[in-house]
Coordinates of C-alpha atoms and ligand atoms in Angstrom, one line a residue:
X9 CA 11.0 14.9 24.5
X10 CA 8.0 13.4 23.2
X11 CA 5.1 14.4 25.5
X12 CA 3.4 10.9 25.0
X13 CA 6.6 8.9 25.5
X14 CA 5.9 8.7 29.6
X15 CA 2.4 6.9 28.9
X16 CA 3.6 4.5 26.9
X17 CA 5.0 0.6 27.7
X18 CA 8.6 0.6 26.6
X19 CA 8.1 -3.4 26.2
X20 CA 4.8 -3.4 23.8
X21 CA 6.2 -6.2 22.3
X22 CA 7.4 -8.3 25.6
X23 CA 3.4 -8.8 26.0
X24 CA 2.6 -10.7 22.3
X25 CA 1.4 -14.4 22.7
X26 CA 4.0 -15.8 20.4
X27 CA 7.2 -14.7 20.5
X28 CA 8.3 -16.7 18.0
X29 CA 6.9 -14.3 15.5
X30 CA 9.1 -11.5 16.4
X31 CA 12.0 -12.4 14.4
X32 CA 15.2 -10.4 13.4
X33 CA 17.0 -11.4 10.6
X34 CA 15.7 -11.8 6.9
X35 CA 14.8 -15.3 5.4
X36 CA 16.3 -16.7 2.6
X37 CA 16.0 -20.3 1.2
X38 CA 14.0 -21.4 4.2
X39 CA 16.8 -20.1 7.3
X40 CA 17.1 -17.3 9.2
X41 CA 20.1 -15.8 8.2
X42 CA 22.1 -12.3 7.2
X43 CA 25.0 -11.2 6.8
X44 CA 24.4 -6.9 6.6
X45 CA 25.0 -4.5 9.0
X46 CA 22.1 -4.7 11.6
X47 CA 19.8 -1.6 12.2
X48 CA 17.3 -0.6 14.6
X49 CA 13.4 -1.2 14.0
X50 CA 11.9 2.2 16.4
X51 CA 8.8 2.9 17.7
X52 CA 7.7 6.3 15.9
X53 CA 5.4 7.1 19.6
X54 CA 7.9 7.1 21.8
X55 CA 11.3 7.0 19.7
X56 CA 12.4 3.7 21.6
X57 CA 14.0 1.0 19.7
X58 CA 11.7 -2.0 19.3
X59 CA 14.4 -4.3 17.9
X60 CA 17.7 -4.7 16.4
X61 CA 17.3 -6.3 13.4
X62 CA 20.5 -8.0 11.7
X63 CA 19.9 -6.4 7.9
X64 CA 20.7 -8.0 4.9
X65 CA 23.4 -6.9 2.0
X66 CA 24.0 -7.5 -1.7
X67 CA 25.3 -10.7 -0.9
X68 CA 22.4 -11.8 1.0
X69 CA 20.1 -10.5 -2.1
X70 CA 22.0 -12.8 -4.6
X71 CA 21.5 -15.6 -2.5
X72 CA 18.1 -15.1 -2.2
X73 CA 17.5 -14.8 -5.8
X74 CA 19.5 -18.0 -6.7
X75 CA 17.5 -19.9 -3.9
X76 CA 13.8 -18.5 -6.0
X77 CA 15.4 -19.2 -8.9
X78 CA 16.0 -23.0 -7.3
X79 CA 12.4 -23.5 -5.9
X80 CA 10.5 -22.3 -8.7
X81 CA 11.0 -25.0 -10.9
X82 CA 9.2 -27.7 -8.3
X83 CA 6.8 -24.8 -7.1
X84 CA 5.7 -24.1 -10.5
X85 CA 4.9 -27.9 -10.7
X86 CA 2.7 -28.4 -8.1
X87 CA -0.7 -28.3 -8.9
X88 CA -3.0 -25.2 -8.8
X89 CA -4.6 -27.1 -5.7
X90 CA -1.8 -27.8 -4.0
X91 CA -0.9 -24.7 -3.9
X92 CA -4.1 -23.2 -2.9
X93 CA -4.1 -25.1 0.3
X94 CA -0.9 -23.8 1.3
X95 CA -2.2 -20.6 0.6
X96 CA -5.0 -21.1 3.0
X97 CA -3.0 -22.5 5.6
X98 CA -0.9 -19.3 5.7
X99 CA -4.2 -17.1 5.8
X100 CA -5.2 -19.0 8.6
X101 CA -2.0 -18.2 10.6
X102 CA -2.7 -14.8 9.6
X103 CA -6.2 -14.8 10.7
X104 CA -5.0 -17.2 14.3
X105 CA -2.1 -14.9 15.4
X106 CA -3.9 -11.2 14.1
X107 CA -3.8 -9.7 17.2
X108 CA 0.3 -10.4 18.1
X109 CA 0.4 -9.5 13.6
X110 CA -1.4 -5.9 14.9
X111 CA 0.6 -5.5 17.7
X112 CA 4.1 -5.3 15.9
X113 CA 2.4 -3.2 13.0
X114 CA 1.4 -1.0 15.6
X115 CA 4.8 -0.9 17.7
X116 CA 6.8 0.1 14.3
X117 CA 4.3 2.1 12.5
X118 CA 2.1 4.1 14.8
X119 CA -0.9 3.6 13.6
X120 CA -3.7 2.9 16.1
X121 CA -4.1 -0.9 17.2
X122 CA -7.6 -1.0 15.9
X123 CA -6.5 0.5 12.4
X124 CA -3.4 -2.2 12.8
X125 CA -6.1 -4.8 13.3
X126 CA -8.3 -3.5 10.4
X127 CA -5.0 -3.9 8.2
X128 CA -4.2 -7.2 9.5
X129 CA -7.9 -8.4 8.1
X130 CA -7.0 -6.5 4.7
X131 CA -3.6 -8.7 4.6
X132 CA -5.4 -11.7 5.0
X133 CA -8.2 -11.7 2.6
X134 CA -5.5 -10.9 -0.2
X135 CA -4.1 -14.4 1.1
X136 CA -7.3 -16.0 1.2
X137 CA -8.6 -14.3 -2.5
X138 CA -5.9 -15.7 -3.8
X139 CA -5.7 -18.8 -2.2
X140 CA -9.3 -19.7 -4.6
X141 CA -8.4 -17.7 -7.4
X142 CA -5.3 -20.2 -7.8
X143 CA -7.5 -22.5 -8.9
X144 CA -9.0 -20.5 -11.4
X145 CA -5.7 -19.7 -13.2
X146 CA -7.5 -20.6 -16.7
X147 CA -6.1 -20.5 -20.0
X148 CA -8.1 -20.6 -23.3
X149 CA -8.3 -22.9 -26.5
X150 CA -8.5 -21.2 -29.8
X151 CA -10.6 -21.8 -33.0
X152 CA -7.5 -23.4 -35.7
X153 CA -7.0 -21.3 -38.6
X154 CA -6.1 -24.4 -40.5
X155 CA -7.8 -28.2 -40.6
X156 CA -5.5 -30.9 -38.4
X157 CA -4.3 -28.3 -35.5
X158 CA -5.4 -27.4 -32.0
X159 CA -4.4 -23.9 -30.8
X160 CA -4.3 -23.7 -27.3
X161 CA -3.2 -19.9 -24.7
X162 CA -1.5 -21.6 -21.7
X163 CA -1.0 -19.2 -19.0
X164 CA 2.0 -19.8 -16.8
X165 CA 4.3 -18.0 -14.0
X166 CA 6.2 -15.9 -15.3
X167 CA 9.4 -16.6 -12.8
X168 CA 11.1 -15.3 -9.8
X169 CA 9.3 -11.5 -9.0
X170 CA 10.9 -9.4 -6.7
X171 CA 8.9 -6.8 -4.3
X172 CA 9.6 -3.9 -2.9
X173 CA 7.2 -2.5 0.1
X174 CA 6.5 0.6 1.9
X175 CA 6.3 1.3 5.8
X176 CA 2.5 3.0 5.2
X177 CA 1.1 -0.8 5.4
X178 CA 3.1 -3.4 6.7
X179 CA 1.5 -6.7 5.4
X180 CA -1.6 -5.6 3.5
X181 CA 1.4 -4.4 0.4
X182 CA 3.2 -7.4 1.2
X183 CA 0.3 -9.8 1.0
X184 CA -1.5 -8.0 -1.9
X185 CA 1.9 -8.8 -3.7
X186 CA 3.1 -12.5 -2.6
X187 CA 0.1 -13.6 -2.5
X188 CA -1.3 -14.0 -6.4
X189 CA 2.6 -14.2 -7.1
X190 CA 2.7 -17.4 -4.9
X191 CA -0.9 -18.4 -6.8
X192 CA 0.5 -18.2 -10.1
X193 CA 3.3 -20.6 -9.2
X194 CA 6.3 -17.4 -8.9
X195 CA 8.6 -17.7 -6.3
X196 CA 8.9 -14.3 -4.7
X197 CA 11.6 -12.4 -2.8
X198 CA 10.6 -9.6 -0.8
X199 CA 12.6 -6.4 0.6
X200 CA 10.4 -4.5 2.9
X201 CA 10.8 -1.0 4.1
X202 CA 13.5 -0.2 6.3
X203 CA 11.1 1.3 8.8
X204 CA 8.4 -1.9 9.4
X205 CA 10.5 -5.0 8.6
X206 CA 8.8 -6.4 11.7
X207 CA 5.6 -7.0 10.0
X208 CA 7.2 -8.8 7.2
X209 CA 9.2 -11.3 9.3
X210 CA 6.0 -12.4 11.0
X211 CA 4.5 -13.1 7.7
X212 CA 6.9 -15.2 6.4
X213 CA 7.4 -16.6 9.7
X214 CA 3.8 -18.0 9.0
X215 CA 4.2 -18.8 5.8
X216 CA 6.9 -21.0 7.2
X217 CA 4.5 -22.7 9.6
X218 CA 1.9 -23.2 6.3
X219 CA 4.3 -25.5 4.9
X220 CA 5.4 -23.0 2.0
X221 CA 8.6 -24.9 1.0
X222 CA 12.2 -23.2 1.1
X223 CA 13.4 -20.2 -1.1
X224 CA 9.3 -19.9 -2.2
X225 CA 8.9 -16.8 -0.3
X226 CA 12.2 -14.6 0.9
X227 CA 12.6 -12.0 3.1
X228 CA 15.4 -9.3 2.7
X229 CA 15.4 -6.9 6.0
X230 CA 17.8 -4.1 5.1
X231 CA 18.5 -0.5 6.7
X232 CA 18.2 2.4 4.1
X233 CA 21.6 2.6 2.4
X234 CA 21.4 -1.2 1.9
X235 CA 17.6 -1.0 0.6
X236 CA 19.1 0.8 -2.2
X237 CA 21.8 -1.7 -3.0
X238 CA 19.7 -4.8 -2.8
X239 CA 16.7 -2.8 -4.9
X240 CA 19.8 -2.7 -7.9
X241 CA 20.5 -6.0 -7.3
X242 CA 17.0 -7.3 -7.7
X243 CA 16.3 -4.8 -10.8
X244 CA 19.3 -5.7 -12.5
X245 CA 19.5 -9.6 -11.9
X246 CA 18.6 -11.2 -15.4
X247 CA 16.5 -13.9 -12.9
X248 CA 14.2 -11.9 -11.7
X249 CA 11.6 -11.2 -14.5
X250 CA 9.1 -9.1 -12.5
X251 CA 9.2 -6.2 -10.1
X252 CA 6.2 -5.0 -7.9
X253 CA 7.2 -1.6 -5.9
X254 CA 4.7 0.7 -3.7
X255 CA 6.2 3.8 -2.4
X256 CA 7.1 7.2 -4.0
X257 CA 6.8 8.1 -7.3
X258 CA 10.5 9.4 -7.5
X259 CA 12.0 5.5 -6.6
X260 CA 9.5 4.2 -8.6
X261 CA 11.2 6.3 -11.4
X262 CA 14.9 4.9 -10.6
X263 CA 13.5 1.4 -10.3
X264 CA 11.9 1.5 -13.7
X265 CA 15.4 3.0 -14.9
X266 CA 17.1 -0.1 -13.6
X267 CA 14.7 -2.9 -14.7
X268 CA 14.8 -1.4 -17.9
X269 CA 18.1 -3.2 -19.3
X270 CA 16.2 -6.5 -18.5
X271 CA 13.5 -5.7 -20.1
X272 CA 11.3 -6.7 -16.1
X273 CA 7.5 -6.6 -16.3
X274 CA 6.7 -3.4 -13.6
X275 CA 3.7 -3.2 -11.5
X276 CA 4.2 0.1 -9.7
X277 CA 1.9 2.0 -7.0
X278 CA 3.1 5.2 -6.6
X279 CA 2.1 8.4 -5.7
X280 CA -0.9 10.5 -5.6
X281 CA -2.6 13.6 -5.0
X282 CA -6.3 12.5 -4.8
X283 CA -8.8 15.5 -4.9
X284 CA -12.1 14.6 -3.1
X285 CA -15.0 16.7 -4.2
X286 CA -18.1 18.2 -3.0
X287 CA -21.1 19.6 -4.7
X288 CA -23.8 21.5 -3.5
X289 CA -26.6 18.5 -4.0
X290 CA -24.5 16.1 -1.5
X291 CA -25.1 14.2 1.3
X292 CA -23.4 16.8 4.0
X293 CA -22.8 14.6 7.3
X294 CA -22.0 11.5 4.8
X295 CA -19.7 13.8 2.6
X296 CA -17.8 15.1 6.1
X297 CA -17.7 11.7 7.2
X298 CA -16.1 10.2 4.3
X299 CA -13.7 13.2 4.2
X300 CA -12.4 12.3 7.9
X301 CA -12.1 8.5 6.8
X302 CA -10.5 9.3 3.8
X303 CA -8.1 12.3 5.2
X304 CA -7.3 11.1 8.8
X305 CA -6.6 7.3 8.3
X306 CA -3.1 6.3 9.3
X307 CA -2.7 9.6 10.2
X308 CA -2.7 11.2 6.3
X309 CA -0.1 8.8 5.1
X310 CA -2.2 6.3 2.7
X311 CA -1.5 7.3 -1.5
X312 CA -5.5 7.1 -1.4
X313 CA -5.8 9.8 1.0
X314 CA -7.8 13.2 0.0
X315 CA -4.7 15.0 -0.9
X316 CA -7.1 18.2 -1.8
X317 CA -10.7 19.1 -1.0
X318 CA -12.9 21.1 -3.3
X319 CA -16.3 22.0 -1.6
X320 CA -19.2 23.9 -4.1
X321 CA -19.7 27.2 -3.0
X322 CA -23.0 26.6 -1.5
X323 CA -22.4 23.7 0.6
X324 CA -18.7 24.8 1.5
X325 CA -19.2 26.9 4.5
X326 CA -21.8 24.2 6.0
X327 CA -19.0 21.8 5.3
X328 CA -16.2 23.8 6.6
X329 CA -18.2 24.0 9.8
X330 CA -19.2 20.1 10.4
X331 CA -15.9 19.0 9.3
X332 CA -13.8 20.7 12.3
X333 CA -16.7 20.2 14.2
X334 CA -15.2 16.4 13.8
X335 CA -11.5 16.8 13.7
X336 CA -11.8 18.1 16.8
X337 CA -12.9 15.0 17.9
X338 CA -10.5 13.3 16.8
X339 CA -7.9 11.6 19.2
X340 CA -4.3 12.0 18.3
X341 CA -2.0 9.8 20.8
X342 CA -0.8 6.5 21.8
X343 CA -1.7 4.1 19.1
X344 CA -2.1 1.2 21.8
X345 CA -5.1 3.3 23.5
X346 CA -8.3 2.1 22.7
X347 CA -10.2 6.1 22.3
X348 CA -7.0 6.6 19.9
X349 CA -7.7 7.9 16.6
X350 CA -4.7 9.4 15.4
X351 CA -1.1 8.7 16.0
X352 CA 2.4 9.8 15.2
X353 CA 3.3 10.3 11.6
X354 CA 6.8 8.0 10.8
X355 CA 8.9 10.2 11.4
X356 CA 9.9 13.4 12.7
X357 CA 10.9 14.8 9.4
X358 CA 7.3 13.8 8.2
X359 CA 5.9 16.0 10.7
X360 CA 8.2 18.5 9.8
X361 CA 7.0 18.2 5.7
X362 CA 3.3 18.8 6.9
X363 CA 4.4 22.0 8.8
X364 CA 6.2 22.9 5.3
X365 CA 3.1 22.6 3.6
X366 CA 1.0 24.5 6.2
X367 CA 3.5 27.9 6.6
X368 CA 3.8 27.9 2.8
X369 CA -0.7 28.2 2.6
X370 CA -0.3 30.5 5.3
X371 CA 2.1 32.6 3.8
X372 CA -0.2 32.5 0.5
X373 CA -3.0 33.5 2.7
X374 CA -4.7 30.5 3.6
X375 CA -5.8 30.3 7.3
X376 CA -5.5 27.2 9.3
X377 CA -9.1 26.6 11.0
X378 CA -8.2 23.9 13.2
X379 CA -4.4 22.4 14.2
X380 CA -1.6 23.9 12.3
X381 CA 0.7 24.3 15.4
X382 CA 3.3 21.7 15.3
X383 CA 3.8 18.8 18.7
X384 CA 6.7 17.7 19.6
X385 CA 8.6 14.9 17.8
X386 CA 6.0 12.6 15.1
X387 CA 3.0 13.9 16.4
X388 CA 1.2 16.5 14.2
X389 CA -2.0 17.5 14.5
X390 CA -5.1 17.0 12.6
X391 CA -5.2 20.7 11.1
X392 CA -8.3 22.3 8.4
X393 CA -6.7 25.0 6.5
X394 CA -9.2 27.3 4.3
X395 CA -8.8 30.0 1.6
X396 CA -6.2 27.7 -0.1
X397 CA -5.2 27.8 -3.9
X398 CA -3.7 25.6 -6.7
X399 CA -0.6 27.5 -6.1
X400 CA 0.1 25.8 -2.7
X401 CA 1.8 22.9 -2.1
X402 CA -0.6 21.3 -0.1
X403 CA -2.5 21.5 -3.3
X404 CA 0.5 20.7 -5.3
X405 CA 1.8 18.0 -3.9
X406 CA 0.8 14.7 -1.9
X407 CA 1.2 15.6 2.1
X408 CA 1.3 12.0 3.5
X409 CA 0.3 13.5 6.8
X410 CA -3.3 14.7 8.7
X411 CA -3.1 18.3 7.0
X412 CA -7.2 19.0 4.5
X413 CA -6.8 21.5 2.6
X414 CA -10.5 23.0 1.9
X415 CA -10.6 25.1 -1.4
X416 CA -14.2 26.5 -3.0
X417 CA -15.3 25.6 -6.8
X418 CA -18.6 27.1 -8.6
X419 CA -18.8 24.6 -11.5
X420 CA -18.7 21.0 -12.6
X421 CA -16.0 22.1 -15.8
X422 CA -14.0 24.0 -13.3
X423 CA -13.4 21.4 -10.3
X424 CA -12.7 19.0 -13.0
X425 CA -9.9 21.2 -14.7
X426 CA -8.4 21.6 -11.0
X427 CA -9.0 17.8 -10.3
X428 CA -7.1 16.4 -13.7
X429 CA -4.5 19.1 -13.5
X430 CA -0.9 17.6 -12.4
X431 CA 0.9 14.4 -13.0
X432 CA -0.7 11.7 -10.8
X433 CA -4.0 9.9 -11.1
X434 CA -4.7 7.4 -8.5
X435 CA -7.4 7.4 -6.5
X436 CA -10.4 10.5 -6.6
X437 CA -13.9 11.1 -4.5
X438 CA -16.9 12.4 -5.2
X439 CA -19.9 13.3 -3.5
X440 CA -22.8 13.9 -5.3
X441 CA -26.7 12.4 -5.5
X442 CA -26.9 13.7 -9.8
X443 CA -26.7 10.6 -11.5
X444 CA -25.8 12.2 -14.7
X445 CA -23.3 14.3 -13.3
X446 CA -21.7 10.6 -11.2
X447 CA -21.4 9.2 -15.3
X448 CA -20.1 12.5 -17.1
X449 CA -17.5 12.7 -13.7
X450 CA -16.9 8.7 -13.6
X451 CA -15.7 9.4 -17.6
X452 CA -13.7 12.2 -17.4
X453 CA -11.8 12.2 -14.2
X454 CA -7.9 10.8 -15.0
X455 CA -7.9 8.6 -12.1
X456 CA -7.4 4.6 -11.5
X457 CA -9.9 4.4 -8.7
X458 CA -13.0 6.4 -8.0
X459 CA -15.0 6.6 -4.6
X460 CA -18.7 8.3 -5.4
X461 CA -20.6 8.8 -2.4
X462 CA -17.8 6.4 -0.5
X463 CA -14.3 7.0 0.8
X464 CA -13.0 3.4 1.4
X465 CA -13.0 1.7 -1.6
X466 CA -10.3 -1.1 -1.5
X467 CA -10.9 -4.8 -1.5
X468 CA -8.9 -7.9 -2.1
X469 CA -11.2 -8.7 -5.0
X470 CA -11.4 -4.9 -7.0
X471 CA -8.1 -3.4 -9.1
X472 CA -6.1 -1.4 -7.2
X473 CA -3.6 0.8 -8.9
X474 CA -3.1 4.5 -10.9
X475 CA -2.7 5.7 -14.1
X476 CA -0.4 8.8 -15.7
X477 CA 2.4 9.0 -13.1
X478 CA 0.9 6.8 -10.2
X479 CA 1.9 4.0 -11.6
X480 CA 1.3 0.6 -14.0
X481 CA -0.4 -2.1 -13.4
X482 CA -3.7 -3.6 -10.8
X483 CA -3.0 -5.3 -7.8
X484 CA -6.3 -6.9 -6.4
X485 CA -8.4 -9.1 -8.1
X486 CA -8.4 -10.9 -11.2
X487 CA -6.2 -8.7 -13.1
X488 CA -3.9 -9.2 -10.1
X489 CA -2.9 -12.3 -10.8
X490 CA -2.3 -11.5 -14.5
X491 CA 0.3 -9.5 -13.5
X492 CA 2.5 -12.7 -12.5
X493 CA 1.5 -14.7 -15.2
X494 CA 2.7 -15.1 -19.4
X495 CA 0.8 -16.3 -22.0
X496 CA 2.2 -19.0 -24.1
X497 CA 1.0 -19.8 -27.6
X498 CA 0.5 -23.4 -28.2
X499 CA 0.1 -24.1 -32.0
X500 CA -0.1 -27.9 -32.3
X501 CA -0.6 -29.7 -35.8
X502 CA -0.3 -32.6 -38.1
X503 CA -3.6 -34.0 -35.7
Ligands
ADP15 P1 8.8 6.7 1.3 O1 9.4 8.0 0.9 O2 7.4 6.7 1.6 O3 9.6 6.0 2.4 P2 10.2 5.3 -0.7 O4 9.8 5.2 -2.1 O5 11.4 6.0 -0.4 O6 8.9 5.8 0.1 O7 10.3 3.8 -0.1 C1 9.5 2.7 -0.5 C2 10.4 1.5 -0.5 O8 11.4 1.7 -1.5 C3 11.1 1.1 0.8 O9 11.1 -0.3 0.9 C4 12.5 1.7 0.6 O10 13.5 1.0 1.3 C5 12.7 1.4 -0.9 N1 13.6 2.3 -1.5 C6 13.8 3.6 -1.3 N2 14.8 4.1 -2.1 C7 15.2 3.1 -2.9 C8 16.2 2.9 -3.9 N3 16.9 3.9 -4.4 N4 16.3 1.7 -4.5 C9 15.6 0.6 -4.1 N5 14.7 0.7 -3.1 C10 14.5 1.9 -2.5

């Protein structure tokens, strides 16, 4: 028995100011509607179902394909404006109803309300980024290789996309997606984890209420055995001409198996195993600071997270010290209480992984400073370990859960072997004040995002995204709305 489950309301939900939002069966062509077997949403605090949800099948997925497939050719019409102000509209649901959008985040995923909240403003500014940068969807006129012709780059949609989200954030990885597809003039069919499907049926909900017309934006709900069936159907279907997935770098594999025989454009966030690094010259209360940011967020389970932390040997007992100094402050409990700071990880079997990860660095010889002695149930708490190695798996591999691994480094050259070593490259931190040493690192570290001197680094308007085995593609930005789009060579002559 969970030992938080007594202090917490059973009916969260019964208290949101729209009800309305808390819908429970996936959206297709405008209509709530499935025809799957249905599947409970639970609370990971307390274990309690927050809803049934009636999930969707393969049938449902086809159907929602053909209905994108229908709607894009008027959506793709209707001028970049137009579109934009549909686009706003829908942010400023977001923005109206944020606290009810925070509360169901919260109620499926366990993050604290205010972190819910923090994501719920994330979400939105994708929406409202994007909502401008429609108009801005430019393409180019060439100089003609030949007297009597006008060459011209047109950029246009390139179709129905289908995306695939993680539970880790509910609406910021469905907005960053939908979004610039929408923009671009796609028509976009979504299958959210099995876990948060909540979240995503509020958002389309209020995309509803924008006045986004029917089949533009779909919603799939499925449990996990049918979230594999209708992730085939959408890589396999010939219609769908893009695929945008965030979760683990193992289904990101498979998908880009699949997609291949259709030759799909990818964008793929997957996993990563960021190192966050110290030297000796750093800012020490700014560099422990960031380290908590970056480490304890959502409870460990962001793919930006400090995976691994490598101090220099003459700041790293100073470090080691002010660091646990602040975990212990930290609050692990029910995400709906206001001094909460850290709540339960997904799942039990998450919690489990992180106490995986901690016996094996024991039984290496590491020593667990602070934490390292599972709770009941999700809950796991915030745990230091020191005298770790690259042999560990904590080292190894990406945690997803509140476990810092502290490991000492003498030299530039050596922290950057250990940092490039392995197969991901998404996001990386440094903290430093040697402006030489920020360039030489800022060049040689194989990573698709670097924090110096800062742990949170994402925006609606910067690229987001990995290179080697963390994935393809940006999300964010300007290059995020290349990723929906085709160029189209326009040769015209006999002028
Ligand atoms: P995690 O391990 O963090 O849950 P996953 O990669 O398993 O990450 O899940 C991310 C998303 O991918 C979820 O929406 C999930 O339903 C979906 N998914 C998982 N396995 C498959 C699969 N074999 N085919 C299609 N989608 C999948």
């Amino acid at each position: 028995m969970n030992p938080l489950e007594t202090s917490i309301s059973p009916s969260v939900l019964d208290h949101i100011s729209d009800p309305d939002l808390l819908r429970k069966s996936s959206f297709v062509r405008g209509e709530w509607s499935a025809t799957g077997p249905k599947f409970d949403v639970t609370n990971p605090t307390t274990g309690k179902v927050v809803a049934c949800v009636s999930g969707s099948n393969v049938s449902d997925a086809k159907s929602a394909i053909f209905a994108a497939q229908a709607a894009l050719q008027e959506w793709r019409k209707l001028h970049a404006k137009a579109r934009s102000h549909l686009l706003r509209a829908w942010f400023e649901l977001i923005e109206e109803h944020a606290e009810d959008l925070a509360k169901i985040l919260s109620a499926e995923q366990g993050k604290p309300l205010r972190e819910a909240r923090s994501e719920v403003t994330y979400g939105g500014s994708f929406v409202e980024w994007y909502a401008e940068e429609s108009k801005r969807l430019n393409g180019e006129l060439l100089p003609a290789f030949e007297t009597g012709r006008q060459l011209m780059a047109l950029r246009q949609p390139i179709g129905v996309c289908a995306a695939i989200t993680p539970w880790n954030f509910p609406i910021a990885m469905i907005t960053r997606k939908v979004a610039p597809a929408l923009a671009a003039g796609c028509t976009v069919i979504v299958k959210p984890a099995e876990q948060t499907p909540l979240s995503a049926l509020a958002l389309v909900e209020l995309a509803r209420r924008a006045g986004i017309p029917a089949g533009v934006f779909n919603v799939l709900a499925a449990d996990g055995p049918s979230s594999v069936a209708i992730g085939r159907e959408l890589c396999e279907s010939p219609i769908v001409r893009h695929l945008s997935f965030t979760g683990s770098t193992a289904v990101g594999k498979l998908l880009m198996a699949q997609c291949a025989p259709t030759v799909k454009k990818l964008a793929l966030e997957l996993g990563g195993n960021a190192p966050f690094i110290v030297f000796d010259d750093a800012d020490l209360p700014s560099a422990v600071a960031g380290a908590i940011a970056s480490k304890f967020r959502n409870a460990g389970q962001t793919c930006v997270c400090a995976n691994r932390i490598y101090v220099q040997t003459g700041l790293h007992d100073a470090f080691l010290s002010l660091l646990v100094q602040e975990v212990k402050k930290l609050k692990m409990g029910n995400p709906f209480e206001a001094e909460t700071t850290i709540g339960p990880l997904i799942d039990a079997d998450s919690a489990l992984k992180v106490q995986r990860f901690v016996d094996d660095a024991v039984s290496q010889g590491a020593t667990a400073v602070t934490g390292g002695t599972p709770e009941a149930g999700t809950f796991y708490p915030p745990t230091v370990l020191q005298n770790v190695n690259e042999r560990m798996l904590c080292m190894r591999e990406e945690t997803f859960g509140p476990l810092a691994p502290i490991s000492r480094f003498d030299t530039e050259e050596d922290v950057i072997r250990l940092a490039n070593a392995g197969d991901s490259g998404l996001a990386a931190y440094v903290y430093t004040k040697d402006i030489a040493r920020i360039f030489r690192i800022a060049e040689t570290l194989e990573c698709g995002m670097l924090g110096v001197n800062a742990s949170l680094i994402s925006s609606e308007h910067v690229p987001f995204g990995g290179i080697k085995q963390s994935g393809l593609g940006r999300e964010g930005g300007r290059v995020g709305l290349d990723e929906y789009t085709e160029i189209k060579y326009l040769c015209l002559g006999g002028l």
